[in-house]
Short mmCIF file of the N, C-alpha and C atoms (twelve columns), coordinates in Angstrom:
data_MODEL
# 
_entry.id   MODEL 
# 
loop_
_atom_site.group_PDB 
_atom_site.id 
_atom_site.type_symbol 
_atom_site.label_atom_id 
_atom_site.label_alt_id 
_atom_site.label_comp_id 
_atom_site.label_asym_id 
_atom_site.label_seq_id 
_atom_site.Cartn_x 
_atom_site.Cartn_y 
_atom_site.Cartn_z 
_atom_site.pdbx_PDB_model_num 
ATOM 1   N N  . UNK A 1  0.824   -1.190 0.000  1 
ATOM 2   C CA . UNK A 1  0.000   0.000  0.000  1 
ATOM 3   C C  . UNK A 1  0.870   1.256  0.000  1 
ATOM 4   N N  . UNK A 2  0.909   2.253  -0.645 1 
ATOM 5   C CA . UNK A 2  0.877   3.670  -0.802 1 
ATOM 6   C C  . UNK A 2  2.780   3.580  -1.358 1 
ATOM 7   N N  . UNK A 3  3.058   2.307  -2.440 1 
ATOM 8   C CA . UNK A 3  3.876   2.136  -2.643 1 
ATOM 9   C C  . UNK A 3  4.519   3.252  -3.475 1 
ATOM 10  N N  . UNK A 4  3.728   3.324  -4.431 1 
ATOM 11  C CA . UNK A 4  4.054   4.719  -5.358 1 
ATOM 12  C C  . UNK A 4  4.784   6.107  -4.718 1 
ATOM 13  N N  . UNK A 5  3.269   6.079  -3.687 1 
ATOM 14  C CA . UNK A 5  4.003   7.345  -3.071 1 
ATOM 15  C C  . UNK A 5  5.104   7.648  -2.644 1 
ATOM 16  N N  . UNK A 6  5.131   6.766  -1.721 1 
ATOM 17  C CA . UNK A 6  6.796   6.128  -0.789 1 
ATOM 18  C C  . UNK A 6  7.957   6.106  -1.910 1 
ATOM 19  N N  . UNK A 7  7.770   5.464  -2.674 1 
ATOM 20  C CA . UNK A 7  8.769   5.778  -3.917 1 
ATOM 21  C C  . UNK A 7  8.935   7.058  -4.598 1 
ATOM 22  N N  . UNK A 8  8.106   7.632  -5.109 1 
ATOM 23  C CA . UNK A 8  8.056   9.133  -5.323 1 
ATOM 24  C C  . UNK A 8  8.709   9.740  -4.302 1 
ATOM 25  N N  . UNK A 9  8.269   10.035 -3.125 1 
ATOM 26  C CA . UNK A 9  9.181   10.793 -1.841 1 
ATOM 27  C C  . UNK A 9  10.707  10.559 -1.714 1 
ATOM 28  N N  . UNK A 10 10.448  9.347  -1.826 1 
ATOM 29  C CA . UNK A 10 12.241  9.100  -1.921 1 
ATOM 30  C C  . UNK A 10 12.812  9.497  -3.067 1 
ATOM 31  N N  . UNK A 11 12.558  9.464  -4.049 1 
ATOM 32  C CA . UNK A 11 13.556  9.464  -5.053 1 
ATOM 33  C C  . UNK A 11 13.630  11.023 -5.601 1 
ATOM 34  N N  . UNK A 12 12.488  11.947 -4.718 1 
ATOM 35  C CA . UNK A 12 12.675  13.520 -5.200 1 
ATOM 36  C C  . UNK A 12 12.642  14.403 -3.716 1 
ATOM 37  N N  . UNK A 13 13.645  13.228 -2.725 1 
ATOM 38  C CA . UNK A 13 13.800  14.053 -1.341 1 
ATOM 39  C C  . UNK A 13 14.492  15.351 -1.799 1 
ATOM 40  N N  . UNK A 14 15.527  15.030 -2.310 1 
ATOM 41  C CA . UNK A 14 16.249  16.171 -2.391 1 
ATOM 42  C C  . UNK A 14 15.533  18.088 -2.823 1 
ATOM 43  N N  . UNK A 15 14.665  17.417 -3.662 1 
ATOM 44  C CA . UNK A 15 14.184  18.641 -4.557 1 
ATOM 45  C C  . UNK A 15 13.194  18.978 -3.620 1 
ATOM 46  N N  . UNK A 16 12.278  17.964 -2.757 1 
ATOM 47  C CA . UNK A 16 11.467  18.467 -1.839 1 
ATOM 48  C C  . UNK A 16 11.542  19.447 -0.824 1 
ATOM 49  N N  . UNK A 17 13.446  18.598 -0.090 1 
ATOM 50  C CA . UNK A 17 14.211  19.753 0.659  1 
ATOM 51  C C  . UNK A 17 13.919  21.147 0.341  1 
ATOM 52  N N  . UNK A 18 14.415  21.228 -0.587 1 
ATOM 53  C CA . UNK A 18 15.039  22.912 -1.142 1 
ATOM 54  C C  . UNK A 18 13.952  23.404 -1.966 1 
ATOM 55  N N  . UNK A 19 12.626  22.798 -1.961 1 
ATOM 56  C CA . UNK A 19 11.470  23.455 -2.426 1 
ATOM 57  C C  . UNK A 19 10.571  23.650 -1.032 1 
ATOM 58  N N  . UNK A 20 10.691  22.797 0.047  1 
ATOM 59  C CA . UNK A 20 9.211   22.814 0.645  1 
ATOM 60  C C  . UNK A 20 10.313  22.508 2.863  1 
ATOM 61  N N  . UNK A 21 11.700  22.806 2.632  1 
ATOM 62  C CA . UNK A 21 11.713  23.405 4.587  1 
ATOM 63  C C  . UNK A 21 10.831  23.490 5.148  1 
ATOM 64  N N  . UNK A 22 10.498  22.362 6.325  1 
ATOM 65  C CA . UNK A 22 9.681   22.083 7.430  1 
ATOM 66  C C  . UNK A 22 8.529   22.430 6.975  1 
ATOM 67  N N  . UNK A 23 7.898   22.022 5.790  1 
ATOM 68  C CA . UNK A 23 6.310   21.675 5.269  1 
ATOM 69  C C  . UNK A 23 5.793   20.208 5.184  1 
ATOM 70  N N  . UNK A 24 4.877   20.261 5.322  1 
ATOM 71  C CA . UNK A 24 3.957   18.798 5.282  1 
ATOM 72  C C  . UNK A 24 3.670   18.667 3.847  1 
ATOM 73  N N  . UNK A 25 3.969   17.878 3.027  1 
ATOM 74  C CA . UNK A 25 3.344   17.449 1.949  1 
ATOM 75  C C  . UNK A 25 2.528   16.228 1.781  1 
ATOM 76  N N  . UNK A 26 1.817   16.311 0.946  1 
ATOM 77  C CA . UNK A 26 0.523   15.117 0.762  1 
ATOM 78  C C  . UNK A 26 0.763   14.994 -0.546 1 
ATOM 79  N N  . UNK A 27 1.131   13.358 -0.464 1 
ATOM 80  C CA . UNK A 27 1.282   12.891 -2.129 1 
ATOM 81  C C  . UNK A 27 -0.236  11.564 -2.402 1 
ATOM 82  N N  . UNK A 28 -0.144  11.541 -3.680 1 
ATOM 83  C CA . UNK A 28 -1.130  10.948 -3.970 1 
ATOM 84  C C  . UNK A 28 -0.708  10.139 -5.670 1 
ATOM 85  N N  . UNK A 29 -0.144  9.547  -5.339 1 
ATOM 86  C CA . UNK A 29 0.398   8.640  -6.749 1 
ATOM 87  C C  . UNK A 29 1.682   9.196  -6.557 1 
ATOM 88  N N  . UNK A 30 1.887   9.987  -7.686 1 
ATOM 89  C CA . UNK A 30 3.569   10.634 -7.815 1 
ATOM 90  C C  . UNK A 30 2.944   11.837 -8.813 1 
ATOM 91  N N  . UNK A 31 2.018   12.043 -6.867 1 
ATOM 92  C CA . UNK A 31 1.934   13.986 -6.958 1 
ATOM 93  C C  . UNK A 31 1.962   14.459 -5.755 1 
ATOM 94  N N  . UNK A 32 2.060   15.475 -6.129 1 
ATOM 95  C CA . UNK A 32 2.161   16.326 -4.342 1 
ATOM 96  C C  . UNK A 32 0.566   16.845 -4.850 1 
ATOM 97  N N  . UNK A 33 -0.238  16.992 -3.876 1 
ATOM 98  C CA . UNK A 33 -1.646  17.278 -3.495 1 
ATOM 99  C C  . UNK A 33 -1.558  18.460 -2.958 1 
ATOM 100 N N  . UNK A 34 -0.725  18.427 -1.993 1 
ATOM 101 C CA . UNK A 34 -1.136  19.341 -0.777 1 
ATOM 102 C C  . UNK A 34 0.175   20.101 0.047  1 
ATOM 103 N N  . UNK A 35 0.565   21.493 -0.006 1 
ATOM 104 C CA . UNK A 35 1.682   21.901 1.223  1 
ATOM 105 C C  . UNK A 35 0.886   22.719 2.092  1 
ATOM 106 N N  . UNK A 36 1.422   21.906 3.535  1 
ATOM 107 C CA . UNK A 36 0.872   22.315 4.471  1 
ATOM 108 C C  . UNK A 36 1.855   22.846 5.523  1 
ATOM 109 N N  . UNK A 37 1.391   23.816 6.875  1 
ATOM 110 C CA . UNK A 37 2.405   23.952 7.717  1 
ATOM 111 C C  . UNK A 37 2.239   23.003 8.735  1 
ATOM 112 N N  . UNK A 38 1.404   22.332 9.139  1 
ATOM 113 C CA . UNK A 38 1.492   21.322 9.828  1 
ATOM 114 C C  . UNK A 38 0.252   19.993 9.723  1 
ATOM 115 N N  . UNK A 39 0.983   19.191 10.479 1 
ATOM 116 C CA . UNK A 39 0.433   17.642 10.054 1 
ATOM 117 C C  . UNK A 39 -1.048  17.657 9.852  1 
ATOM 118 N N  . UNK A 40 -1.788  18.557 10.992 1 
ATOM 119 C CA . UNK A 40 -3.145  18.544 11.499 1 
ATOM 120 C C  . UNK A 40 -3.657  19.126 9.944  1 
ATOM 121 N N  . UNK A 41 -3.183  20.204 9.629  1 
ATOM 122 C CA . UNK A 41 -3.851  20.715 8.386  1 
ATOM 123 C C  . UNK A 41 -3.737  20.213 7.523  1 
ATOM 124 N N  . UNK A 42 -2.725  19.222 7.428  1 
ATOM 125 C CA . UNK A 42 -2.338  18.408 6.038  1 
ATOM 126 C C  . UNK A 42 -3.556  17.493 6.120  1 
ATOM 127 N N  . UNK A 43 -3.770  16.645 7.116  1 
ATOM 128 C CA . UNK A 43 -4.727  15.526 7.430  1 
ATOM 129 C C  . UNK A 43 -6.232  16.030 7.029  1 
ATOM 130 N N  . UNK A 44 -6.675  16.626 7.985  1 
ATOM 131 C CA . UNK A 44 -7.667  17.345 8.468  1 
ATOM 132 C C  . UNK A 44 -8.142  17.861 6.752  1 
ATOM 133 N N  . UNK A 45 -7.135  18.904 6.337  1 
ATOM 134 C CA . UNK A 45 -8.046  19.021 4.729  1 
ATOM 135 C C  . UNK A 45 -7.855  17.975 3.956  1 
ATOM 136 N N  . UNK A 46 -6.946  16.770 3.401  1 
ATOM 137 C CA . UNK A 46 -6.820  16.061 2.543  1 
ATOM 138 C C  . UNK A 46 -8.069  15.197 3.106  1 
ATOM 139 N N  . UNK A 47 -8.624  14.874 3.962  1 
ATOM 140 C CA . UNK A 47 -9.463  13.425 4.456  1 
ATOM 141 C C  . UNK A 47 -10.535 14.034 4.005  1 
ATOM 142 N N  . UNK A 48 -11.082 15.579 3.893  1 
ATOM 143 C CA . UNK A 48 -12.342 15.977 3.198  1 
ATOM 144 C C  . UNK A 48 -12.530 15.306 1.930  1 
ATOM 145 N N  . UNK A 49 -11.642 14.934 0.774  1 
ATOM 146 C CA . UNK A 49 -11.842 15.008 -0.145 1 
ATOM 147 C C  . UNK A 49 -11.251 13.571 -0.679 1 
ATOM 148 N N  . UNK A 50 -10.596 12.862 0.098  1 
ATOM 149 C CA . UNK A 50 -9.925  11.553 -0.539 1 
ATOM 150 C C  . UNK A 50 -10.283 10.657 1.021  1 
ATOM 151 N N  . UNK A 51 -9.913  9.363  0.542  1 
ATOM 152 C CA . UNK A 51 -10.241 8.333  1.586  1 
ATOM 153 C C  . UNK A 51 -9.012  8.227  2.454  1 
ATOM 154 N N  . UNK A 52 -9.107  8.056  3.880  1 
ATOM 155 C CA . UNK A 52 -7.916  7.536  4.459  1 
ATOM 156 C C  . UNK A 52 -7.237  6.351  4.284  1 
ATOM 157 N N  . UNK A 53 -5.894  5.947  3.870  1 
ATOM 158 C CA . UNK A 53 -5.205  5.585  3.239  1 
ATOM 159 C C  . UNK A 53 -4.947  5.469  1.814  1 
ATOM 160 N N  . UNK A 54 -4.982  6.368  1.364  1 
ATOM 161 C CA . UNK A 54 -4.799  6.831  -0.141 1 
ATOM 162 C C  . UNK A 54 -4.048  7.702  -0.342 1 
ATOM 163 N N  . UNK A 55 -3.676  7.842  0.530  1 
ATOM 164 C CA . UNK A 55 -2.792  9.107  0.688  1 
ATOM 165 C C  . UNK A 55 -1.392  9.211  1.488  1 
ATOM 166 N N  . UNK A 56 -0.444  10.239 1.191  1 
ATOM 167 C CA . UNK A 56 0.597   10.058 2.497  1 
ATOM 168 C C  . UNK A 56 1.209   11.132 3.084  1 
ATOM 169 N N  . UNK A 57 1.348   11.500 4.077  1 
ATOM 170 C CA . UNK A 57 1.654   12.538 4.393  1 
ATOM 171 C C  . UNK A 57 3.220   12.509 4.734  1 
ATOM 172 N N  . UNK A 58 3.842   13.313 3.908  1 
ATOM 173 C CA . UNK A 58 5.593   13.721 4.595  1 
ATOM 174 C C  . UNK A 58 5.913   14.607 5.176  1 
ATOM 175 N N  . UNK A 59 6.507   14.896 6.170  1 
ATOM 176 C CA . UNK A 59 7.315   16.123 7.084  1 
ATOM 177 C C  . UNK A 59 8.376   16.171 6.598  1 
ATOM 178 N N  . UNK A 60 8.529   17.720 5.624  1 
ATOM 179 C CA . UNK A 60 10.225  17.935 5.156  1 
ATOM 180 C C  . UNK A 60 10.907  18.491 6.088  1 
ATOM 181 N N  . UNK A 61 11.778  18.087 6.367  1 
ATOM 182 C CA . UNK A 61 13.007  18.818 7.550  1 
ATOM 183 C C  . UNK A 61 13.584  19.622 7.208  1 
ATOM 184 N N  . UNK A 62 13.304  20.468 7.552  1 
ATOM 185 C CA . UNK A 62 14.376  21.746 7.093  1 
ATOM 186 C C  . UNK A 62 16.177  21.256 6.768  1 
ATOM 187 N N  . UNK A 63 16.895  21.992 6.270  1 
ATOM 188 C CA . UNK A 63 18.621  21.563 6.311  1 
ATOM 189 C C  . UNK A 63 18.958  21.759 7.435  1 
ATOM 190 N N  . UNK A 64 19.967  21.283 8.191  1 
ATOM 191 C CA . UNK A 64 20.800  21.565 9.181  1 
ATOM 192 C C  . UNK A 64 21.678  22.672 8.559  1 
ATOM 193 N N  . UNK A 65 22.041  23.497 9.318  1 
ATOM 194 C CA . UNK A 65 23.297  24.388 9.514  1 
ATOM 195 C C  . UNK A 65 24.343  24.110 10.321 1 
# 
């Protein structure tokens, strides 16, 4: 389950980094759906409109300094 996604995330961590620092993203195949500032809002609006587990939510980490 939510294999795609999981694969998508990984293989465009990098670009996620340096596009989306400490944002929540919501993928849905090998798309981003949704940037959020936190988990609750990521959840909370994506479950209006899609089913739970169809979805995945990532926390980008900002870079270290």
């Amino acid at each position: 389950m939510l294999e795609k996604e999981v694969d998508y995330y990984h293989r465009n961590w990098l670009k996620f980094r340096k596009l989306y620092p400490d944002k929540y993203l919501v993928f849905i195949g090998k798309k981003v759906i949704g940037v959020y500032d936190s988990h609750v809002d990521a959840y909370n609006t994506t479950v209006q409109d899609n089913e739970i587990g169809t979805f995945l939510i990532r926390h980008i980490l900002p870079r270290s300094t």
